[in-house]
Coordinates of C-alpha atoms in Angstrom, one line a residue:
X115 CA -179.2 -17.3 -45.6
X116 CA -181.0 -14.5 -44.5
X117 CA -183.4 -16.7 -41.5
X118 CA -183.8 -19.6 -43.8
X119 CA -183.4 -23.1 -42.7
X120 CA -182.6 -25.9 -44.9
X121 CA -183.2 -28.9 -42.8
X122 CA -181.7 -32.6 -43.8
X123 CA -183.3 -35.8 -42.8
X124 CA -180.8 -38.5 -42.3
X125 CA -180.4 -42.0 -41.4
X126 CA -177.3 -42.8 -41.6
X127 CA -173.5 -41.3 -40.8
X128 CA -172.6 -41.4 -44.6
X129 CA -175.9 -39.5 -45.2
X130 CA -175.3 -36.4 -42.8
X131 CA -171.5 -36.0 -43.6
X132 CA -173.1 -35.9 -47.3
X133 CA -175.8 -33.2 -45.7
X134 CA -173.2 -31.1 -44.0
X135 CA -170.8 -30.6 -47.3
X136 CA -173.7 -29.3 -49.2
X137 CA -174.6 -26.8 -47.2
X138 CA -177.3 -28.6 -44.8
X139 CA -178.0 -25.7 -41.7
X140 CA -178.8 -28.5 -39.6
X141 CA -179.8 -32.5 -39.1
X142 CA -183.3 -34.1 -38.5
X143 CA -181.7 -37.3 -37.4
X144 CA -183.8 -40.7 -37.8
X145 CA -183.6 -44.0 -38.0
X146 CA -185.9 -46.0 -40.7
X147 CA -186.3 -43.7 -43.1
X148 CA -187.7 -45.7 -46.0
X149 CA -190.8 -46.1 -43.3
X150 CA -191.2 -42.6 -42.7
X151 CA -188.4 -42.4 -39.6
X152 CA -188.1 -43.7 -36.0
X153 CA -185.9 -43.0 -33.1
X154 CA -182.8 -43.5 -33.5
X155 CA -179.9 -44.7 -31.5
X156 CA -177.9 -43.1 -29.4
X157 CA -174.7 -45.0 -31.3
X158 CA -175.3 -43.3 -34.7
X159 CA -175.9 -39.8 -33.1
X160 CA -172.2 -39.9 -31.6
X161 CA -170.6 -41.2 -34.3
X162 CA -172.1 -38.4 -36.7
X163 CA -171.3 -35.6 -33.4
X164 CA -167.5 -37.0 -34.5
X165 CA -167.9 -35.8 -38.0
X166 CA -169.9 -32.8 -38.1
X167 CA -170.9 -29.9 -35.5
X168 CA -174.2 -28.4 -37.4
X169 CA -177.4 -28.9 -35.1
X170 CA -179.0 -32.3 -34.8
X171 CA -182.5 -32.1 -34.2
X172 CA -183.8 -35.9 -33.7
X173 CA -187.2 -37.5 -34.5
X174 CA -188.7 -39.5 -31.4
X175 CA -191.2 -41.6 -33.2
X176 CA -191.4 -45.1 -30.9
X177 CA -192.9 -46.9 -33.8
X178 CA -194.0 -47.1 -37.5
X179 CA -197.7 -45.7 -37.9
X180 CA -200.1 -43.5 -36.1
X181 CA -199.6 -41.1 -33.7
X182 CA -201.9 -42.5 -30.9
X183 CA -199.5 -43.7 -28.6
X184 CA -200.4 -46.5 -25.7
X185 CA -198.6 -46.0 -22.5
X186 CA -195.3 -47.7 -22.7
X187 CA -194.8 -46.2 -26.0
X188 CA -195.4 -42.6 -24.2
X189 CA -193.1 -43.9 -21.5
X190 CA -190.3 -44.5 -24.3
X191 CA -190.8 -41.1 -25.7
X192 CA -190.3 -39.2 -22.2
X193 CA -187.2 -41.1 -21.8
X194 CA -185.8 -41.0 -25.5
X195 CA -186.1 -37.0 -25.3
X196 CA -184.5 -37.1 -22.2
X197 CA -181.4 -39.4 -23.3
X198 CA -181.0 -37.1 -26.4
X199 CA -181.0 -33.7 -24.4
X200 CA -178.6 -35.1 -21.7
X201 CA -176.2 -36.3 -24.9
X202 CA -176.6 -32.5 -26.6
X203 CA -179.0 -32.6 -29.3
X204 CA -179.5 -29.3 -30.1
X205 CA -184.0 -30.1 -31.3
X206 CA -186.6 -32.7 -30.8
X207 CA -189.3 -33.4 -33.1
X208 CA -192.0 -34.4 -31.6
X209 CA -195.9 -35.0 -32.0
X210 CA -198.6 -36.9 -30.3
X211 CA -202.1 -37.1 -31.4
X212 CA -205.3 -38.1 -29.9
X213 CA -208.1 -40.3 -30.9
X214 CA -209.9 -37.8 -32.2
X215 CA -207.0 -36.2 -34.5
X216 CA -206.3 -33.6 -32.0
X217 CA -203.0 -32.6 -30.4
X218 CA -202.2 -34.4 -28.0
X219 CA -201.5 -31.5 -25.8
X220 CA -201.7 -32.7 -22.1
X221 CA -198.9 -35.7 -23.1
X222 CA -197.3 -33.3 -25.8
X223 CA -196.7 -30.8 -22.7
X224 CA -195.0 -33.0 -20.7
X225 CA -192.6 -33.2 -23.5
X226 CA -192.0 -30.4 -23.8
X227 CA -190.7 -29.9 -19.5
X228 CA -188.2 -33.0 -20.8
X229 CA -187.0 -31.0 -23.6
X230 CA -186.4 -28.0 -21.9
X231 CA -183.3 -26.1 -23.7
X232 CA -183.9 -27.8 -26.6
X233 CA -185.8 -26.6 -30.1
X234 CA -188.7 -28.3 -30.9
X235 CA -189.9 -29.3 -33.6
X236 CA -193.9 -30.7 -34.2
X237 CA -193.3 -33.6 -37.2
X238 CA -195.5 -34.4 -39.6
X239 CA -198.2 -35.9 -37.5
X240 CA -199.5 -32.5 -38.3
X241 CA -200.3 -33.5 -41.2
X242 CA -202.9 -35.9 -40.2
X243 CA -204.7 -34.1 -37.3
X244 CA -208.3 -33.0 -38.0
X245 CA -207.9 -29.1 -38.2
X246 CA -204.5 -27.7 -38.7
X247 CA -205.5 -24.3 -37.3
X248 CA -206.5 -25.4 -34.2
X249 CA -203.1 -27.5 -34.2
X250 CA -201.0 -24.4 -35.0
X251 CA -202.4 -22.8 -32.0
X252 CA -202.4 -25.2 -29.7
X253 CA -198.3 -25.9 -30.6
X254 CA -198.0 -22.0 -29.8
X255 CA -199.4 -22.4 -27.1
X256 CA -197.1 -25.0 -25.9
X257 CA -193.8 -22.7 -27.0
X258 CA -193.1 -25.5 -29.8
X259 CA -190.8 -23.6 -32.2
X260 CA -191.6 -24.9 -35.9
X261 CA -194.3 -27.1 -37.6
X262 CA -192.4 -29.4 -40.2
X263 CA -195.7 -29.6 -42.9
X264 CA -196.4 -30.4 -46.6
X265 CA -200.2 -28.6 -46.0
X266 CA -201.9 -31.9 -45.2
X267 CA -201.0 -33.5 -48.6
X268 CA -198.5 -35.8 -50.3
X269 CA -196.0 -33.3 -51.1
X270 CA -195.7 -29.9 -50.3
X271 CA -196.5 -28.6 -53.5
X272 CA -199.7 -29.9 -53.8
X273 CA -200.6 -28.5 -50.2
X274 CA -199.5 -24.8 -50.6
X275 CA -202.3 -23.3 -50.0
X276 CA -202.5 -24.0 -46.2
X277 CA -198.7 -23.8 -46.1
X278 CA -199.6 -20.2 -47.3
X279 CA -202.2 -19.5 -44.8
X280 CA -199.8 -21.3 -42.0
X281 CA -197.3 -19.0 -42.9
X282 CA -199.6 -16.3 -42.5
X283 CA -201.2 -17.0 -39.7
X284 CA -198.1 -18.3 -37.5
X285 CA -196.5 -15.2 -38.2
X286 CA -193.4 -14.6 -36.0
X287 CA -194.6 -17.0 -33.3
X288 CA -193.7 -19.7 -34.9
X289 CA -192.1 -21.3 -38.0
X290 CA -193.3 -23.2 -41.2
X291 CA -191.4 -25.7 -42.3
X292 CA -192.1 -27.2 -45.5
X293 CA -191.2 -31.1 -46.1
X294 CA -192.5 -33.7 -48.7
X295 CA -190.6 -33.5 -51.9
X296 CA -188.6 -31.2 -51.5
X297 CA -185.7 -30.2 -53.8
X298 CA -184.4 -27.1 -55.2
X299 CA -186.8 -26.2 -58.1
X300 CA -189.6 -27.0 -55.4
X301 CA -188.1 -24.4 -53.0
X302 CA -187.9 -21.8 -56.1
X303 CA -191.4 -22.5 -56.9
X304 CA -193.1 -22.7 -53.2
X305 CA -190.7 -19.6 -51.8
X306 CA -192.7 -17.3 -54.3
X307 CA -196.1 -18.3 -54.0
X308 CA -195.9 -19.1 -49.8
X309 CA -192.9 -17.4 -48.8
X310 CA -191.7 -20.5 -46.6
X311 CA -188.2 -19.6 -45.4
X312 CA -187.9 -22.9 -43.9
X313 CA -187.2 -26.3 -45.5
X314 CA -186.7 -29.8 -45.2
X315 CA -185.2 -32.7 -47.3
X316 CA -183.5 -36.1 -47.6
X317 CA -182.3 -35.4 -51.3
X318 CA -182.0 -39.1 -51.2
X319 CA -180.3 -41.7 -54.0
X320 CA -180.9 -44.9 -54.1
X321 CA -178.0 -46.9 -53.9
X322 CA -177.5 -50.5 -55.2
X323 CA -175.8 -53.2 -52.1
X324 CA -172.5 -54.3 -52.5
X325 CA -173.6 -57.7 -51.6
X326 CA -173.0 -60.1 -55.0
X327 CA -174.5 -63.1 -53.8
X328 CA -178.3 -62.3 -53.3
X329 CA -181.4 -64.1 -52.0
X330 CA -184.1 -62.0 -53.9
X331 CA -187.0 -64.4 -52.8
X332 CA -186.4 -63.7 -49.0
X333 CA -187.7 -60.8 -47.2
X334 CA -186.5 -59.3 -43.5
X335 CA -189.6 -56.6 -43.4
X336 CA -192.6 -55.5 -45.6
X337 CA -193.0 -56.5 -48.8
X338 CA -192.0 -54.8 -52.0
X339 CA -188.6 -53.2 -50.0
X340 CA -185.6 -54.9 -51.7
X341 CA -183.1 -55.8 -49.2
X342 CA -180.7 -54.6 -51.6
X343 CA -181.2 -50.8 -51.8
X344 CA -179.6 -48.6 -49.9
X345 CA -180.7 -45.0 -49.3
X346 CA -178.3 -42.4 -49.3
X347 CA -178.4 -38.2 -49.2
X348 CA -177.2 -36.9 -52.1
X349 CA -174.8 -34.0 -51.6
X350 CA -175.3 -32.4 -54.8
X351 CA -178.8 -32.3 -54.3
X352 CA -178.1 -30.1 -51.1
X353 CA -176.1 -27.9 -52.7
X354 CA -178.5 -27.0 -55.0
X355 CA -181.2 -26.7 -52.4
X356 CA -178.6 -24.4 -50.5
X357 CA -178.0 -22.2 -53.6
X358 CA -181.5 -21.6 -54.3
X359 CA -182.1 -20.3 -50.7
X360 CA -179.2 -18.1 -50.7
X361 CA -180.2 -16.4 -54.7
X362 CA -183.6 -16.1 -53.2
X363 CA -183.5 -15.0 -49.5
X364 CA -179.9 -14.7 -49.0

């Protein structure tokens, strides 16, 4: 597809064997993704390695939130991007901010000596730092390979103006990646006005649980999640996203 990348976040082994048939270039691999993605365990990332060879990249998040992380959780995060190089993960995605809304780039570099080999990704804690410039050069800086971005807003769409001056101002040092919403019309649409080569997407379906006897007054986590939904990529959705790329950079 001509240098594009059409990146699929998954949580689950039904999810990236969905990914990889339509045409998925690689795997962000999370747990937790109705909150946004976690770590997840090493379990699931061997059982999908059984099913598919593409690239796993895999989001080290320690925790639902902010990305201002105490000391244990910074401890966790050293020794989750270790476990995952050691097992073959082929990218991390990674980001630490400070109190301020900078990177974090004293803990973010010792990150990036335990990820050595690996392609790294800086996740979407981007898109809450104070100035994205400044980010963008300090993750050169650090040799970090691709921002994963919707431009500081809800969806990609709505932020392409600074996904257009990223783009620009990254240049070849490193890659955009566009997330938040994405689907095959938005690729169309934000390709010609950004020229992002670089995309990522659940192309999730809600699916209803199989369970028939239900206790819809009990909750196991925050409120207004039904317990009974189950969210699942979408493999035609991928395959459209895939076509799009390849009729417009391929």
């Amino acid at each position: 597809m001509g240098g594009s990348v059409l990146e699929v976040c998954v949580d689950s082994v039904e999810s990236a064997i969905a990914a990889a048939r339509g045409g998925a270039t690689r795997l962000e691999l999370c747990a937790n993704l109705i909150i946004g993605g976690t770590t997840p365990g090493t379990a699931l990332f061997r059982e999908i390695r059984k099913y598919t060879d593409i690239p796993i990249h895999v989001l080290m998040r320690p925790r639902f939130g902010d990305f201002c992380y105490t000391e244990h959780e910074f401890s966790i995060l050293k020794e989750e991007v270790t476990a995952f190089r050691d097992l073959g993960a082929e990218g991390a995605v990674i980001g630490i901010l400070t109190p301020d809304g900078n990177l974090d780039t004293d803990r973010m570099g010792e990150l990036m000596e335990r990820a050595e080999g690996m392609s790294v990704t800086l996740h979407r804690a981007f898109d809450v730092c104070r100035d994205p410039h400044q980010a963008l050069s300090d993750a050169v800086s650090l040799g970090i390979n691709t921002i994963l971005t919707s431009g500081q807003k809800n969806s990609c769409l709505l932020g392409e103006g600074l996904l257009g001056e990223l783009v620009s101002e990254g240049g070849e040092r490193i890659v955009i990646q566009a997330g938040g919403g994405v689907n095959a019309d938005v690729i169309r649409q934000l390709y010609q006005k950004t020229g992002v080569r670089a995309y990522h997407m659940s192309g999730k379906r809600t699916m209803d649980s199989v369970m028939r006897y239900r206790r819809e007054d009990v909750s196991m986590g925050i409120g207004g999640i039904s317990e009974y939904e189950i969210w699942r990529t979408d493999e035609q959705m991928i395959r459209d996203a895939r076509r799009t790329l390849e009729e417009l950079l391929g």
